[in-house]
Coordinates of C-alpha atoms and ligand atoms in Angstrom, one line a residue:
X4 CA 66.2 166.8 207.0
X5 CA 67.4 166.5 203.4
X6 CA 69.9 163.8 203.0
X7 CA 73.0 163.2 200.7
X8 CA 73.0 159.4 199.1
X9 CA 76.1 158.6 196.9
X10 CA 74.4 156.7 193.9
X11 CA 76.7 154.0 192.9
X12 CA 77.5 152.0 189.7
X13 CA 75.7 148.6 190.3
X14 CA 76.8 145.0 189.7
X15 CA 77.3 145.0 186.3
X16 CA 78.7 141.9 185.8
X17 CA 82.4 140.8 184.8
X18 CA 82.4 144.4 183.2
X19 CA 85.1 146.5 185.1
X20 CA 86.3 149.9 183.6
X21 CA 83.1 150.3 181.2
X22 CA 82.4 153.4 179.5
X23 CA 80.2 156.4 180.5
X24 CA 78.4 157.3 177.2
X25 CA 75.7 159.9 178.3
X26 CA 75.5 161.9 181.1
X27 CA 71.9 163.1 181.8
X28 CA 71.9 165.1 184.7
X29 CA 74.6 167.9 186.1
X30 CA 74.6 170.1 189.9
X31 CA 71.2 171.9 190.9
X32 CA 68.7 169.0 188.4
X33 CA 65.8 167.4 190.1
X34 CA 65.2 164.2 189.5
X35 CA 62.4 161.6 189.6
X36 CA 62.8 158.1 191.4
X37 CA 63.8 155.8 188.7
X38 CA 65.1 158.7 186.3
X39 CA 67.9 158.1 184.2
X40 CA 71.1 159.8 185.5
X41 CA 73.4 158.3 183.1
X42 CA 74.4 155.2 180.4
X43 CA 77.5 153.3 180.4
X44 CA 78.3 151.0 177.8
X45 CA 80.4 147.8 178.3
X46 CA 81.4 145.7 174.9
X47 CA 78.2 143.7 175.2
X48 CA 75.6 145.9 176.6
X49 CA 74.6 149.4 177.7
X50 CA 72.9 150.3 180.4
X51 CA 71.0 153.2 182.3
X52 CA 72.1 154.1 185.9
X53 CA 68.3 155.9 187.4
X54 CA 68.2 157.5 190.3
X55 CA 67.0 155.2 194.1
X56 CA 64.7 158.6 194.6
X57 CA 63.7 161.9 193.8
X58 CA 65.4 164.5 194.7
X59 CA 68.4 166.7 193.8
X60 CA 71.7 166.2 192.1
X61 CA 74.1 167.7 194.2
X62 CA 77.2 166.8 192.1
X63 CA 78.2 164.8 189.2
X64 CA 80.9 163.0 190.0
X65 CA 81.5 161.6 186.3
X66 CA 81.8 162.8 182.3
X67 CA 81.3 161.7 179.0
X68 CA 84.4 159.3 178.5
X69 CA 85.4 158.2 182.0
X70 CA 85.5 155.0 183.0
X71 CA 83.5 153.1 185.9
X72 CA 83.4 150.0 187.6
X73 CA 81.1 148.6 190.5
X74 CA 80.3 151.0 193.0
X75 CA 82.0 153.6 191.5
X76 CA 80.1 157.2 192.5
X77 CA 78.5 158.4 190.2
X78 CA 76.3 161.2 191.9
X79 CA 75.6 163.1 194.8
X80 CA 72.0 163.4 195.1
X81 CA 70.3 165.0 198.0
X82 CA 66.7 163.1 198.9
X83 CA 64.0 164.5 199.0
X84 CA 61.9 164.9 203.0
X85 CA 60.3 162.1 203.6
X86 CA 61.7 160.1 200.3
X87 CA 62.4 156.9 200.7
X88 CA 64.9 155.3 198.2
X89 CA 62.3 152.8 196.2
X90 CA 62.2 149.2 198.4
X91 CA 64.9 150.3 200.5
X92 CA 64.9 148.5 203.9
X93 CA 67.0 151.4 205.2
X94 CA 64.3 153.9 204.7
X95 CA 61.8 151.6 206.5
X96 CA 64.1 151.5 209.7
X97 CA 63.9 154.2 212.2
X98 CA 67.5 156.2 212.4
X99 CA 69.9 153.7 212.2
X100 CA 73.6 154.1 212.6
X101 CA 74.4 156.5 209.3
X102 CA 77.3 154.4 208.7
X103 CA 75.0 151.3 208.8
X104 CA 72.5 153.4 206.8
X105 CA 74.9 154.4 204.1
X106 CA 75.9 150.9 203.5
X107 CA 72.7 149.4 203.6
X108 CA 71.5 152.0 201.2
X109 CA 74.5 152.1 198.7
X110 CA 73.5 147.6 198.7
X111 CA 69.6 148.7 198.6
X112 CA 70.7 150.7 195.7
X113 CA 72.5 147.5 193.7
X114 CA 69.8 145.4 194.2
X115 CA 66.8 147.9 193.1
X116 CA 69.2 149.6 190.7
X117 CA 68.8 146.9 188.5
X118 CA 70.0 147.6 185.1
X119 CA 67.6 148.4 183.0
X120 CA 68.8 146.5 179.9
X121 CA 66.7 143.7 181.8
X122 CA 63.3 145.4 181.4
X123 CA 64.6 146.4 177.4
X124 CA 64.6 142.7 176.9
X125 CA 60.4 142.7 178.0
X126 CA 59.8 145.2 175.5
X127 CA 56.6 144.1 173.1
X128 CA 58.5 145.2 169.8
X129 CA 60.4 142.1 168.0
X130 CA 62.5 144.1 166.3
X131 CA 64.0 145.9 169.5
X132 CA 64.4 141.8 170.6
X133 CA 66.2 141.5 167.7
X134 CA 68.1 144.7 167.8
X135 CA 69.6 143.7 171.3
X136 CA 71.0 140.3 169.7
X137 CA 72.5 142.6 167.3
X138 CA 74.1 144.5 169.7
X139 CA 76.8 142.4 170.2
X140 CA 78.5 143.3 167.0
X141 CA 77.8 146.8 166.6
X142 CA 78.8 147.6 170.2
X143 CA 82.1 146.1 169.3
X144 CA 82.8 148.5 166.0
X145 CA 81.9 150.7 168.4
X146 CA 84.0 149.8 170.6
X147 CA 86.9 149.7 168.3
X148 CA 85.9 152.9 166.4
X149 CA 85.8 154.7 169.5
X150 CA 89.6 153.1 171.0
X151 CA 91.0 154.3 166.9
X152 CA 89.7 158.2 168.1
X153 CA 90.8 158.3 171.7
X154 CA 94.2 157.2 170.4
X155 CA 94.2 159.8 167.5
X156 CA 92.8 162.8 169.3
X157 CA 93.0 163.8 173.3
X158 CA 90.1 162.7 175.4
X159 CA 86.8 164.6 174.1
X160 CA 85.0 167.3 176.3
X161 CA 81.7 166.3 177.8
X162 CA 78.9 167.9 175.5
X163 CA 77.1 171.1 176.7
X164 CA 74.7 170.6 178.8
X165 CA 71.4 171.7 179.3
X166 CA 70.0 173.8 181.6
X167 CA 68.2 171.8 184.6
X168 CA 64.8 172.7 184.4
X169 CA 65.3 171.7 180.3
X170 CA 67.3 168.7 181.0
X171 CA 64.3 165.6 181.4
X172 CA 66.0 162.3 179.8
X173 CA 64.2 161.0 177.1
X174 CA 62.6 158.0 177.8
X175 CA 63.7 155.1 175.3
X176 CA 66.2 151.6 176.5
X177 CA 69.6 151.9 175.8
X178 CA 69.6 149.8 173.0
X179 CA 67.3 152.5 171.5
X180 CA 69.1 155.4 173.2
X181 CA 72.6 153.4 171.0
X182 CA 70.7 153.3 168.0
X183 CA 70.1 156.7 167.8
X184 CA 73.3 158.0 168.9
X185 CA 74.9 155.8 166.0
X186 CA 72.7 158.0 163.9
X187 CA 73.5 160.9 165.2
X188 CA 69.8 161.7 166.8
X189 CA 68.8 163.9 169.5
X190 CA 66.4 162.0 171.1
X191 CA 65.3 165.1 173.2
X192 CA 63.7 165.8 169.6
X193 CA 62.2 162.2 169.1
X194 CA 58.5 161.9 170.2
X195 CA 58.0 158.2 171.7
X196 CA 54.6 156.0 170.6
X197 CA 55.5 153.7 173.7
X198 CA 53.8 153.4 176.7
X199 CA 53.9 156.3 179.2
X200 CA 55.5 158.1 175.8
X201 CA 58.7 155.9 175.6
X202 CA 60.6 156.2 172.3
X203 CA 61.0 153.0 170.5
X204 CA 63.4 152.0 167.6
X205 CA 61.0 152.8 165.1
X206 CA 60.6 156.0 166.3
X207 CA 63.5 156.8 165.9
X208 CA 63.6 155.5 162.0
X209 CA 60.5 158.1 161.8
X210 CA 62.4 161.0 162.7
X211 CA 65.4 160.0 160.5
X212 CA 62.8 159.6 157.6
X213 CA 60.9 162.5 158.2
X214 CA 64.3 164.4 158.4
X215 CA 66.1 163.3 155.2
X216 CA 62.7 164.0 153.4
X217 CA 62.9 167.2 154.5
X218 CA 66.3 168.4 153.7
X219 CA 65.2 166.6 150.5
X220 CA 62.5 169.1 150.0
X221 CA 64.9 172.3 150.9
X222 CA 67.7 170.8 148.6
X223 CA 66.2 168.6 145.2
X224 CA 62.5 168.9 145.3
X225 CA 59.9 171.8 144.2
X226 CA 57.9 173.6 146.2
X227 CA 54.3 171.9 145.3
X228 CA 52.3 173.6 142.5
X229 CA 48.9 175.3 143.8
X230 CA 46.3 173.2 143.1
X231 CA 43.6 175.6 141.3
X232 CA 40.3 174.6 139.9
X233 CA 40.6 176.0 137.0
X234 CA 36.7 175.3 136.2
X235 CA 35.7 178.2 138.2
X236 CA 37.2 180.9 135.8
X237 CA 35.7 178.7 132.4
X238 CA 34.7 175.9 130.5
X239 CA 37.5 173.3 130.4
X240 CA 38.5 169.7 129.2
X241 CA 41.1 167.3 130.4
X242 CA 42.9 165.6 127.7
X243 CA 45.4 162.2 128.7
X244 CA 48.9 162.6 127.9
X245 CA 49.8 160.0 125.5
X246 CA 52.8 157.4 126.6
X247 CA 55.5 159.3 124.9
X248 CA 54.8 162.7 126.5
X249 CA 54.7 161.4 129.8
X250 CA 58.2 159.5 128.9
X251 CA 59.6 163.0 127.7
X252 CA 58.4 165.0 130.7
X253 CA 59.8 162.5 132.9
X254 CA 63.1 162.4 130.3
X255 CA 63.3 166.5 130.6
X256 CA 62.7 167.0 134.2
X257 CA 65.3 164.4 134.7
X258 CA 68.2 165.8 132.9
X259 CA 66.9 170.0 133.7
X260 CA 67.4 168.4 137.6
X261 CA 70.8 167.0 137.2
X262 CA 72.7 169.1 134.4
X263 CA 73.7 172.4 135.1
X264 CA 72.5 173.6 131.2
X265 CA 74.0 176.9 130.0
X266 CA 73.0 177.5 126.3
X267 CA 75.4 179.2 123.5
X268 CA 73.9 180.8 121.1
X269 CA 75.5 181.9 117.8
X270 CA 74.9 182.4 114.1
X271 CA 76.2 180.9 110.3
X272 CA 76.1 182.0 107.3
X273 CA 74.5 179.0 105.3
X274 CA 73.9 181.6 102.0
X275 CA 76.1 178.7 99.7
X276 CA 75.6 175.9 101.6
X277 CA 71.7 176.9 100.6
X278 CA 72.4 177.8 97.2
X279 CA 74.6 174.2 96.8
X280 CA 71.2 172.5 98.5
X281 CA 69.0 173.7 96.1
X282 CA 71.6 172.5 93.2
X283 CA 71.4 169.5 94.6
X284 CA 68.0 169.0 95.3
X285 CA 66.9 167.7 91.5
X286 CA 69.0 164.8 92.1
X287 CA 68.1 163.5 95.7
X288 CA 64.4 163.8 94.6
X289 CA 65.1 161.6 91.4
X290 CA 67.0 159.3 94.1
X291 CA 63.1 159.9 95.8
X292 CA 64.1 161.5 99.0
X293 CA 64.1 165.4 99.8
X294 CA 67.7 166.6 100.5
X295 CA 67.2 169.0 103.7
X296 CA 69.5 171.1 105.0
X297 CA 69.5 168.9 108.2
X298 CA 71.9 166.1 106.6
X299 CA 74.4 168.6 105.9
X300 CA 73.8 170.0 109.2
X301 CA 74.2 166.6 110.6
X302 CA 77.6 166.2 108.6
X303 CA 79.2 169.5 109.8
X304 CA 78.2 168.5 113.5
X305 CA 79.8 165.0 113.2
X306 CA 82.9 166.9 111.8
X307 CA 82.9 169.1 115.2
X308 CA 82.3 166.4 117.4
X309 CA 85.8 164.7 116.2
X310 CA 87.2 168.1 116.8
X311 CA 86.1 168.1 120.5
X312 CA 86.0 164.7 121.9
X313 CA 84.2 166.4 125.2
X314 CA 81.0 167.1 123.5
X315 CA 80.7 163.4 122.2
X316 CA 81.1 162.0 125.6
X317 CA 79.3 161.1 129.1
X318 CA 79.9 161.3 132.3
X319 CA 80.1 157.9 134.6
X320 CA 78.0 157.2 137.7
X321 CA 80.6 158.6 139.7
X322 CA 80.9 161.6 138.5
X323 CA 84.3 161.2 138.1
X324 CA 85.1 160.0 134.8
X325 CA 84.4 161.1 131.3
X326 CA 83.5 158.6 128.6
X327 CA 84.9 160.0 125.4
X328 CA 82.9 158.1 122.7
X329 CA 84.8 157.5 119.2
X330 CA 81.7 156.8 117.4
X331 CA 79.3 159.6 116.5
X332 CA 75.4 158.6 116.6
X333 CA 73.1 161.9 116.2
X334 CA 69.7 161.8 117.8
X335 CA 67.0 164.3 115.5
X336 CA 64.0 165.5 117.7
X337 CA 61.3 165.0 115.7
X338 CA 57.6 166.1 116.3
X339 CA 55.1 163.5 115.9
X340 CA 51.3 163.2 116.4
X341 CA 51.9 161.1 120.1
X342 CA 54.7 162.9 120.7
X343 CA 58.3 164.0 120.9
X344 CA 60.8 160.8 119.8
X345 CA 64.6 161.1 119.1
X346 CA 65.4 158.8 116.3
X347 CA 69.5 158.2 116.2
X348 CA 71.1 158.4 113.3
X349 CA 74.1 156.0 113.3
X350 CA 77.6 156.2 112.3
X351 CA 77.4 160.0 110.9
X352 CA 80.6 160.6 110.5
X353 CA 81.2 158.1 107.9
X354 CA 78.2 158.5 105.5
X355 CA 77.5 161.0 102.7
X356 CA 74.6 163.7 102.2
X357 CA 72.7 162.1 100.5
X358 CA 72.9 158.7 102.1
X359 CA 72.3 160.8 105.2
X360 CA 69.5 162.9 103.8
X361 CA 67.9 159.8 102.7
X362 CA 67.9 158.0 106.5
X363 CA 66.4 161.3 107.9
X364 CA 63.6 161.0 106.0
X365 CA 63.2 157.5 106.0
X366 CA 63.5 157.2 110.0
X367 CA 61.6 160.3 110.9
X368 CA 59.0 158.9 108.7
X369 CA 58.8 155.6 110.6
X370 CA 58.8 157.7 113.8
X371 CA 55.8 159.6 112.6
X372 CA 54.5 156.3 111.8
X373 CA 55.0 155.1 115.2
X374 CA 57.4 152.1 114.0
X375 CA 60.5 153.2 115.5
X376 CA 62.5 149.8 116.9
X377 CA 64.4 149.9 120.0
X378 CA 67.7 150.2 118.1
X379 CA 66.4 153.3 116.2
X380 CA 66.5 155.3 120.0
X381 CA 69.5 154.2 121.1
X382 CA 73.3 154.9 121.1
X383 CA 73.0 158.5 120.7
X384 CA 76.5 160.6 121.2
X385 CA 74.5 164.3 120.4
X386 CA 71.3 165.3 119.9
X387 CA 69.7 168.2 117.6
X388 CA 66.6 169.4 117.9
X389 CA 65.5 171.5 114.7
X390 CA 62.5 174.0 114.9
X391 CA 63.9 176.1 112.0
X392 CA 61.0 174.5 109.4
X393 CA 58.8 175.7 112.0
X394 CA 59.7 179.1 113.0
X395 CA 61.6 180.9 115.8
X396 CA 64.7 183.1 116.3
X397 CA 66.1 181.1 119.4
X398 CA 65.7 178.6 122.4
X399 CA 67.5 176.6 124.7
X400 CA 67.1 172.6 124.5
X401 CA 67.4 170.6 127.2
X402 CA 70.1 168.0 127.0
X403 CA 69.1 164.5 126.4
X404 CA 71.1 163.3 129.2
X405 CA 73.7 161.0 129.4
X406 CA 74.5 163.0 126.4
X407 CA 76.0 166.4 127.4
X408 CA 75.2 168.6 124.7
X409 CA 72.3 169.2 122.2
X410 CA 72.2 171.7 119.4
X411 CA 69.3 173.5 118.8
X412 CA 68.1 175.2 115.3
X413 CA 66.5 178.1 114.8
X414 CA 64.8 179.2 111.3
X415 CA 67.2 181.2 109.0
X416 CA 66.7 184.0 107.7
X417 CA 68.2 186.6 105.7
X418 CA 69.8 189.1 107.6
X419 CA 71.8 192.1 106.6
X420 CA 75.6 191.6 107.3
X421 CA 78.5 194.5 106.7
X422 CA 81.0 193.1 104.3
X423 CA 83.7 194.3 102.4
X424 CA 82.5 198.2 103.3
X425 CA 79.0 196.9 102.3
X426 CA 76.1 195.4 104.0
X427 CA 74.9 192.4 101.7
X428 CA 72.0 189.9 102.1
X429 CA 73.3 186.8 103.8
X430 CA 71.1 183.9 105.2
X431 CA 71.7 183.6 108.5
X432 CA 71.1 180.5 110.9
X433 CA 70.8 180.9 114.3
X434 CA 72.9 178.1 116.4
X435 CA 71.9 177.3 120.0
X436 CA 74.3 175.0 121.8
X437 CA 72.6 173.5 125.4
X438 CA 76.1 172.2 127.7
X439 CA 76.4 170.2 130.5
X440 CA 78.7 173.0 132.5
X441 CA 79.9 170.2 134.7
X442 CA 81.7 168.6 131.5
X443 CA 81.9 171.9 129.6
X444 CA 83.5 175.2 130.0
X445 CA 81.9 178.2 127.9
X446 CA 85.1 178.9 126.3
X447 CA 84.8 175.7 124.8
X448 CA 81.1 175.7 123.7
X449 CA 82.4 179.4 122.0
X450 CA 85.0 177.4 120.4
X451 CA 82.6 174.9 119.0
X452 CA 79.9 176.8 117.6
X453 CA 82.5 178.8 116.2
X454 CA 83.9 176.0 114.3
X455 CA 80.6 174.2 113.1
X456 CA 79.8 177.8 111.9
X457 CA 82.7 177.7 109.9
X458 CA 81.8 174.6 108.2
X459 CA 78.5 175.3 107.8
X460 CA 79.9 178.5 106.2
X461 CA 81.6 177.2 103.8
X462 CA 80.9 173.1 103.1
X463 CA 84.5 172.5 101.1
X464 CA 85.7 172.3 104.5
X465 CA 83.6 169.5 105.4
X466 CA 85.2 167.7 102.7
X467 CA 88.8 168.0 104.4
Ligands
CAO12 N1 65.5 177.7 108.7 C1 64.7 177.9 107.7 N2 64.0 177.0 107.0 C2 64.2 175.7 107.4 C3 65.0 175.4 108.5 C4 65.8 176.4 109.1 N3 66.6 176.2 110.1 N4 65.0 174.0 108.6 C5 64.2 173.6 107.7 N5 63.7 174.6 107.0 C6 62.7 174.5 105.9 C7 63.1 173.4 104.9 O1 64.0 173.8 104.0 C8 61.8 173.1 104.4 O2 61.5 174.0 103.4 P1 61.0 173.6 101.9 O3 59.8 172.8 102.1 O4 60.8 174.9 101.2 O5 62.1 172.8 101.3 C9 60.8 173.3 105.5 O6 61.5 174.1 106.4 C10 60.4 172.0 106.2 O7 61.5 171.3 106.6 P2 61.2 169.9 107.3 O8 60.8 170.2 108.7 O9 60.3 169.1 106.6 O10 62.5 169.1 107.2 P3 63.7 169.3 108.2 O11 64.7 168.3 107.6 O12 64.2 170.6 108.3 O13 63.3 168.7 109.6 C11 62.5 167.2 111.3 C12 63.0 167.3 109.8 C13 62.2 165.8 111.5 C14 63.6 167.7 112.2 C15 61.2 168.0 111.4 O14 60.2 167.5 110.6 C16 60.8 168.1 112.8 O15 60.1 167.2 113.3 N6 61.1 169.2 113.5 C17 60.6 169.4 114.9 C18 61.6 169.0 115.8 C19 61.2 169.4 117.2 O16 60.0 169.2 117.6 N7 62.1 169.8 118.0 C20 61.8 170.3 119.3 C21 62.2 169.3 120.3 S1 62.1 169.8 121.9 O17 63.4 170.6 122.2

């Protein structure tokens, strides 16, 4: 005949009115001789109750939340035929009284119920030693954090549980089974490299790793290019990058990851400014220096900067603040035989053309030259990257983060435009504004190309 055994909170000490933290078993589960039925968890320790014997849980007597003391029930489990609880005396006997029988089993049960924080403190694994030593503090935040939510919210339901036949404990010492719970793991999902499969600490700190890298891949990282040998379809070569282009890729993928770029584009007329250039351009070469249309285009984009602060600023690590800088250092992308570098030119805002013309070629010499010092790439407020000398109708630069806008230039051309009842040949140059959306709104950007346009359109403004 089956028979009913009332399994018992054992001597746990001073500890009265501990808490039960995890429920593993409900009605109807079968369970193992020394299976896990539940953990309680006093301010120093936790500890697994396990079943005296296989059989059946009748009835769960407790829930996530309660409190126990000694001998409080815990469950109702029907033995198995012919089980004996493990090392029970009781079981040996032949039919003795069932009073006598429950007693004897219900002290059988305290002694070979013996917590099983004492076999965690065997475990091989130093840091699990060291882990329980640590206990002591982190059971008591615990302890406090969980007395702050019982006394702000009512009493919380005991979790879903699992079917039976689903419902087999993981195997791992309450100090592990603590560890993962303040991490918010299912250990049902944690595979165990201990003996007989038990889950240590460590595999725990797996699962978390494994899982963060994960929802790393699904939320920052790229799907992994195919790896193709492109040998097979033709003769090939592999040539280094040099120093700088690996900087800039790593420069470029950075900022295209973190700023959410929308580009502006737009157009000015730059038919005087041109005409005033070429005026001009007698005297800057008698000065020995080539006066580009860059310096001018470098002047009119200081101008705008002062007009809207947000473009010469940066964002702080917090994502909360925006540095407004009241200086205005321009970086020029220039192209040079190792490379992509960004030269800054300093203090724009209070030099002339020509003073400016003549820096631009001096320092995108020296970056050609590769003799660029560190102070020559730094400080930048704004960046431009012109391609018009080149060719091209439009692009979109990526912002040379912290900055939070670039302006890219595209090569003018003349273009027919419908003035006065007439279309007349104008030289037109295209404007492409990259924004950090988190810092800029598009109406803005509008505003500012429209404005730079207007200086670039007609330079006497540049003056005021
Ligand atoms: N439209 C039409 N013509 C243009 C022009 C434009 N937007 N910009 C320059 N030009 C003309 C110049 O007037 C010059 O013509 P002339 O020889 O007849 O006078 C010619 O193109 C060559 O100009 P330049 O390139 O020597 O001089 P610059 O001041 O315009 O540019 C610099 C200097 C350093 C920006 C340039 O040499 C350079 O390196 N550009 C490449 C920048 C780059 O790689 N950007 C991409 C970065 S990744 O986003």
């Amino acid at each position: 005949m089956p028979k009913l055994t009332e399994v018992r909170v054992p001597d746990i000490g001073d500890f009265d009115n501990v808490d039960v933290v995890e429920v593993f078993v409900e009605a109807g589960a079968h369970v193992d001789a020394e299976q896990s039925l539940i953990t309680i968890e006093s301010e120093k320790a936790s500890l697994e109750i396990p079943a005296p014997a296989a059989g059946t849980v009748k009835e769960v007597k407790v829930s996530v939340g309660d409190k126990v003391s000694e001998g409080s029930v815990i469950v109702i489990l029907e033995m198995e035929d012919g089980t004996e609880e493990a090392g029970s005396d009781a079981a040996k006997k032949e039919e003795p009284a069932r009073e006598n029988k429950e007693k004897k089993a219900s002290a059988d049960a305290k002694k070979k119920q013996q917590p099983k924080v004492a076999e965690d403190e065997q475990e091989p694994e130093a840091d699990e030693k060291a882990e329980t030593e640590d206990d002591t503090e982190a059971d008591e935040d615990q302890e406090e954090e969980r007395e702050e939510e019982k006394a702000a919210k009512p009493r919380p339901a005991p979790e879903t549980p699992t079917p039976p036949a689903a419902r087999s404990p993981a195997h791992a010492s309450p100090s592990v089974r603590r560890f993962a719970r303040e991490l918010g793991v299912d250990l049902d999902h944690v595979d165990g490299s201990g003996p007989k499969g038990r889950i240590l600490k460590g595999d725990v700190q797996t699962f978390v790793k494994s899982r963060v890298s994960e929802d790393g891949r699904g939320t920052f990282s790229l799907p992994p290019l195919p790896q193709i040998d492109f040998g097979k379809f033709g003769e090939v070569e592999s040539e280094p990058l040099t120093k700088i282009n690996k900087l800039t890729a790593r420069n470029v993928h950075r900022s295209w990851l973190h700023i959410p770029h929308v580009t502006q584009f737009d157009e000015a007329d730059i038919t005087d400014l041109e005409e005033f250039r070429k005026t001009n351009q007698k005297e800057s070469e008698a000065k020995g220096f080539k006066l580009t249309f860059l310096a001018f285009l470098l002047k009119a984009c200081a101008g705008t900067l002062r007009s809207f602060p947000r473009f010469n600023a940066s964002l702080d690590e917090s994502g909360e603040q925006l540095v407004l800088k009241h200086y205005f250092n321009i970086g020029v992308a220039v192209d040079t035989p190792r490379g992509l570098l960004v030269p800054v030119i300093h203090e724009v805002d209070v030099k002339g053309i020509f003073e400016l013309a003549e820096e631009l070629a001096e320092i995108s010499g020296r970056a050609r030259a590769g003799k660029l010092g560190p102070k020559d790439i730094q400080g930048a407020t704004f960046s431009i990257s012109s391609l018009g000398g080149i060719g091209g109708t439009a692009f979109t630069p990526i912002i040379n983060a912290p900055e939070v806008a670039i302006l890219g230039v595209a090569r003018a051309s003349m273009k027919p435009v419908y003035r006065g009842g007439q279309f007349v040949p104008r030289l037109i140059l295209p404007l492409c504004l990259s924004y950090d959306h988190r810092v800029i709104d598009g109406a803005a950007a509008a505003r500012f190309t429209t404005h730079l346009a207007s200086l670039l359109g007609d330079i006497r403004r540049l003056a005021l």
